[in-house]
């Protein structure tokens, strides 16, 4: 069985690393005191402050932007779609009476294009700051052909 490298499969790890370096300051601007880790992994660590709460419950949600990504691509405007993404998830948490504490992102793309993805991340960061939640990690999946 032949083995392929990421590069041979069309994945540019160096560009992905450049993207992560570029967005780290953006992501840091969303941190809350409960966050114990920085981005770079696929998960995040949070120590919730539960003192003073009776019967605390953690609420979680996940959602995506669906066909709105097609509109963003048509308009070549990527800095607002992340705001919508976070808002949909935060709203699903808020309606239960809970406070949005954290957010994990997932971005799938055909090729990592740092300037475009940085615009997407600016929207996600703005959404997190507006919702008062920390962006604690996520994944950028480079899927050649997507």
mmCIF file of C-alpha atoms in Angstrom:
data_model
loop_
_atom_site.group_PDB
_atom_site.id
_atom_site.type_symbol
_atom_site.label_atom_id
_atom_site.label_comp_id
_atom_site.label_asym_id
_atom_site.label_seq_id
_atom_site.Cartn_x
_atom_site.Cartn_y
_atom_site.Cartn_z
ATOM 1 C CA UNK A 1 0.000 0.000 0.000
ATOM 2 C CA UNK A 2 1.438 3.366 -1.044
ATOM 3 C CA UNK A 3 1.522 6.178 1.485
ATOM 4 C CA UNK A 4 0.783 9.806 0.723
ATOM 5 C CA UNK A 5 2.042 12.863 2.489
ATOM 6 C CA UNK A 6 -0.318 15.707 3.314
ATOM 7 C CA UNK A 7 1.398 17.799 0.625
ATOM 8 C CA UNK A 8 0.897 15.057 -1.997
ATOM 9 C CA UNK A 9 -2.776 14.974 -1.049
ATOM 10 C CA UNK A 10 -3.013 18.738 -1.658
ATOM 11 C CA UNK A 11 -2.885 19.889 1.975
ATOM 12 C CA UNK A 12 -0.523 22.761 2.805
ATOM 13 C CA UNK A 13 0.446 22.380 6.470
ATOM 14 C CA UNK A 14 2.806 25.389 6.278
ATOM 15 C CA UNK A 15 -0.028 27.669 5.153
ATOM 16 C CA UNK A 16 -2.278 26.275 7.870
ATOM 17 C CA UNK A 17 0.425 27.079 10.441
ATOM 18 C CA UNK A 18 0.727 30.647 9.045
ATOM 19 C CA UNK A 19 -3.054 31.034 9.390
ATOM 20 C CA UNK A 20 -3.011 29.898 13.030
ATOM 21 C CA UNK A 21 -0.164 32.309 13.847
ATOM 22 C CA UNK A 22 -2.100 35.162 12.233
ATOM 23 C CA UNK A 23 -5.354 34.552 14.131
ATOM 24 C CA UNK A 24 -3.899 33.888 17.606
ATOM 25 C CA UNK A 25 -4.071 37.585 18.633
ATOM 26 C CA UNK A 26 -7.666 37.780 17.394
ATOM 27 C CA UNK A 27 -8.679 34.716 19.368
ATOM 28 C CA UNK A 28 -6.892 35.903 22.529
ATOM 29 C CA UNK A 29 -9.194 38.955 22.522
ATOM 30 C CA UNK A 30 -12.175 36.681 23.316
ATOM 31 C CA UNK A 31 -10.705 34.940 26.369
ATOM 32 C CA UNK A 32 -12.515 34.812 29.682
ATOM 33 C CA UNK A 33 -10.938 34.104 33.098
ATOM 34 C CA UNK A 34 -12.182 30.493 32.978
ATOM 35 C CA UNK A 35 -10.110 29.590 29.897
ATOM 36 C CA UNK A 36 -7.012 27.519 30.658
ATOM 37 C CA UNK A 37 -5.680 26.908 27.140
ATOM 38 C CA UNK A 38 -4.917 28.726 23.915
ATOM 39 C CA UNK A 39 -5.742 27.772 20.356
ATOM 40 C CA UNK A 40 -3.712 25.363 18.307
ATOM 41 C CA UNK A 41 -5.387 22.152 19.392
ATOM 42 C CA UNK A 42 -8.766 20.793 18.421
ATOM 43 C CA UNK A 43 -10.298 21.314 21.844
ATOM 44 C CA UNK A 44 -10.034 23.772 24.690
ATOM 45 C CA UNK A 45 -9.808 23.719 28.466
ATOM 46 C CA UNK A 46 -12.165 25.700 30.674
ATOM 47 C CA UNK A 47 -12.563 25.661 34.450
ATOM 48 C CA UNK A 48 -16.072 27.065 34.964
ATOM 49 C CA UNK A 49 -16.701 29.242 37.993
ATOM 50 C CA UNK A 50 -19.583 27.418 39.666
ATOM 51 C CA UNK A 51 -19.310 28.742 43.217
ATOM 52 C CA UNK A 52 -22.451 30.468 44.376
ATOM 53 C CA UNK A 53 -24.611 28.565 41.893
ATOM 54 C CA UNK A 54 -27.207 26.080 43.060
ATOM 55 C CA UNK A 55 -27.452 22.997 40.858
ATOM 56 C CA UNK A 56 -25.237 24.300 38.020
ATOM 57 C CA UNK A 57 -25.833 22.886 34.534
ATOM 58 C CA UNK A 58 -23.619 23.350 31.466
ATOM 59 C CA UNK A 59 -25.495 23.935 28.206
ATOM 60 C CA UNK A 60 -23.949 23.207 24.810
ATOM 61 C CA UNK A 61 -25.033 23.874 21.243
ATOM 62 C CA UNK A 62 -23.746 23.378 17.723
ATOM 63 C CA UNK A 63 -24.963 24.887 14.477
ATOM 64 C CA UNK A 64 -23.617 25.908 11.098
ATOM 65 C CA UNK A 65 -24.221 28.666 8.581
ATOM 66 C CA UNK A 66 -25.481 26.320 5.848
ATOM 67 C CA UNK A 67 -26.190 27.981 2.519
ATOM 68 C CA UNK A 68 -25.213 31.394 3.888
ATOM 69 C CA UNK A 69 -21.643 30.444 3.013
ATOM 70 C CA UNK A 70 -22.729 30.445 -0.632
ATOM 71 C CA UNK A 71 -24.008 34.019 -0.253
ATOM 72 C CA UNK A 72 -20.749 35.090 1.400
ATOM 73 C CA UNK A 73 -18.829 33.553 -1.489
ATOM 74 C CA UNK A 74 -21.100 35.176 -4.077
ATOM 75 C CA UNK A 75 -20.631 38.591 -2.434
ATOM 76 C CA UNK A 76 -16.943 37.950 -1.660
ATOM 77 C CA UNK A 77 -17.726 39.206 1.863
ATOM 78 C CA UNK A 78 -16.438 36.882 4.537
ATOM 79 C CA UNK A 79 -16.061 39.071 7.637
ATOM 80 C CA UNK A 80 -19.706 38.829 8.743
ATOM 81 C CA UNK A 81 -20.544 35.154 8.307
ATOM 82 C CA UNK A 82 -18.717 34.272 11.536
ATOM 83 C CA UNK A 83 -20.867 36.737 13.479
ATOM 84 C CA UNK A 84 -23.945 34.870 12.259
ATOM 85 C CA UNK A 85 -22.388 31.515 13.113
ATOM 86 C CA UNK A 86 -21.677 32.484 16.716
ATOM 87 C CA UNK A 87 -25.035 34.246 17.098
ATOM 88 C CA UNK A 88 -26.989 31.138 16.084
ATOM 89 C CA UNK A 89 -25.138 29.034 18.636
ATOM 90 C CA UNK A 90 -25.240 31.649 21.402
ATOM 91 C CA UNK A 91 -28.972 32.215 20.845
ATOM 92 C CA UNK A 92 -29.612 28.484 21.214
ATOM 93 C CA UNK A 93 -27.853 28.607 24.594
ATOM 94 C CA UNK A 94 -29.438 31.863 25.787
ATOM 95 C CA UNK A 95 -33.018 30.665 25.209
ATOM 96 C CA UNK A 96 -32.441 27.981 27.850
ATOM 97 C CA UNK A 97 -31.570 30.681 30.381
ATOM 98 C CA UNK A 98 -27.847 29.889 30.233
ATOM 99 C CA UNK A 99 -24.874 32.164 29.545
ATOM 100 C CA UNK A 100 -22.671 31.473 26.495
ATOM 101 C CA UNK A 101 -19.223 30.742 27.919
ATOM 102 C CA UNK A 102 -17.226 29.238 25.087
ATOM 103 C CA UNK A 103 -17.170 28.485 21.381
ATOM 104 C CA UNK A 104 -15.344 25.971 19.176
ATOM 105 C CA UNK A 105 -15.175 26.607 15.434
ATOM 106 C CA UNK A 106 -14.906 24.256 12.465
ATOM 107 C CA UNK A 107 -13.895 25.566 9.049
ATOM 108 C CA UNK A 108 -13.760 23.271 6.013
ATOM 109 C CA UNK A 109 -12.128 24.644 2.875
ATOM 110 C CA UNK A 110 -10.640 23.389 -0.357
ATOM 111 C CA UNK A 111 -7.405 25.226 0.304
ATOM 112 C CA UNK A 112 -6.174 27.293 3.239
ATOM 113 C CA UNK A 113 -6.098 30.879 2.028
ATOM 114 C CA UNK A 114 -4.912 32.850 5.019
ATOM 115 C CA UNK A 115 -6.286 36.293 4.023
ATOM 116 C CA UNK A 116 -9.802 34.930 3.329
ATOM 117 C CA UNK A 117 -9.891 32.715 6.414
ATOM 118 C CA UNK A 118 -8.617 35.580 8.553
ATOM 119 C CA UNK A 119 -11.681 37.575 7.444
ATOM 120 C CA UNK A 120 -13.917 34.663 8.494
ATOM 121 C CA UNK A 121 -12.129 34.507 11.857
ATOM 122 C CA UNK A 122 -12.571 38.248 12.395
ATOM 123 C CA UNK A 123 -16.316 37.663 12.186
ATOM 124 C CA UNK A 124 -16.187 34.688 14.553
ATOM 125 C CA UNK A 125 -14.132 36.733 17.023
ATOM 126 C CA UNK A 126 -16.536 39.685 16.780
ATOM 127 C CA UNK A 127 -19.442 37.299 17.351
ATOM 128 C CA UNK A 128 -17.725 35.800 20.391
ATOM 129 C CA UNK A 129 -16.982 39.220 21.887
ATOM 130 C CA UNK A 130 -20.586 40.316 21.278
ATOM 131 C CA UNK A 131 -21.942 37.135 22.898
ATOM 132 C CA UNK A 132 -19.401 37.339 25.750
ATOM 133 C CA UNK A 133 -18.024 33.874 25.064
ATOM 134 C CA UNK A 134 -14.445 32.715 24.564
ATOM 135 C CA UNK A 135 -13.210 31.138 21.356
ATOM 136 C CA UNK A 136 -11.238 28.268 22.886
ATOM 137 C CA UNK A 137 -10.290 26.145 19.853
ATOM 138 C CA UNK A 138 -11.497 24.482 16.719
ATOM 139 C CA UNK A 139 -10.355 22.992 13.468
ATOM 140 C CA UNK A 140 -9.476 24.249 10.023
ATOM 141 C CA UNK A 141 -9.837 21.283 7.676
ATOM 142 C CA UNK A 142 -8.194 21.596 4.280
ATOM 143 C CA UNK A 143 -10.126 19.338 1.900
ATOM 144 C CA UNK A 144 -8.733 19.632 -1.645
ATOM 145 C CA UNK A 145 -11.575 19.740 -4.144
ATOM 146 C CA UNK A 146 -14.092 21.309 -1.756
#
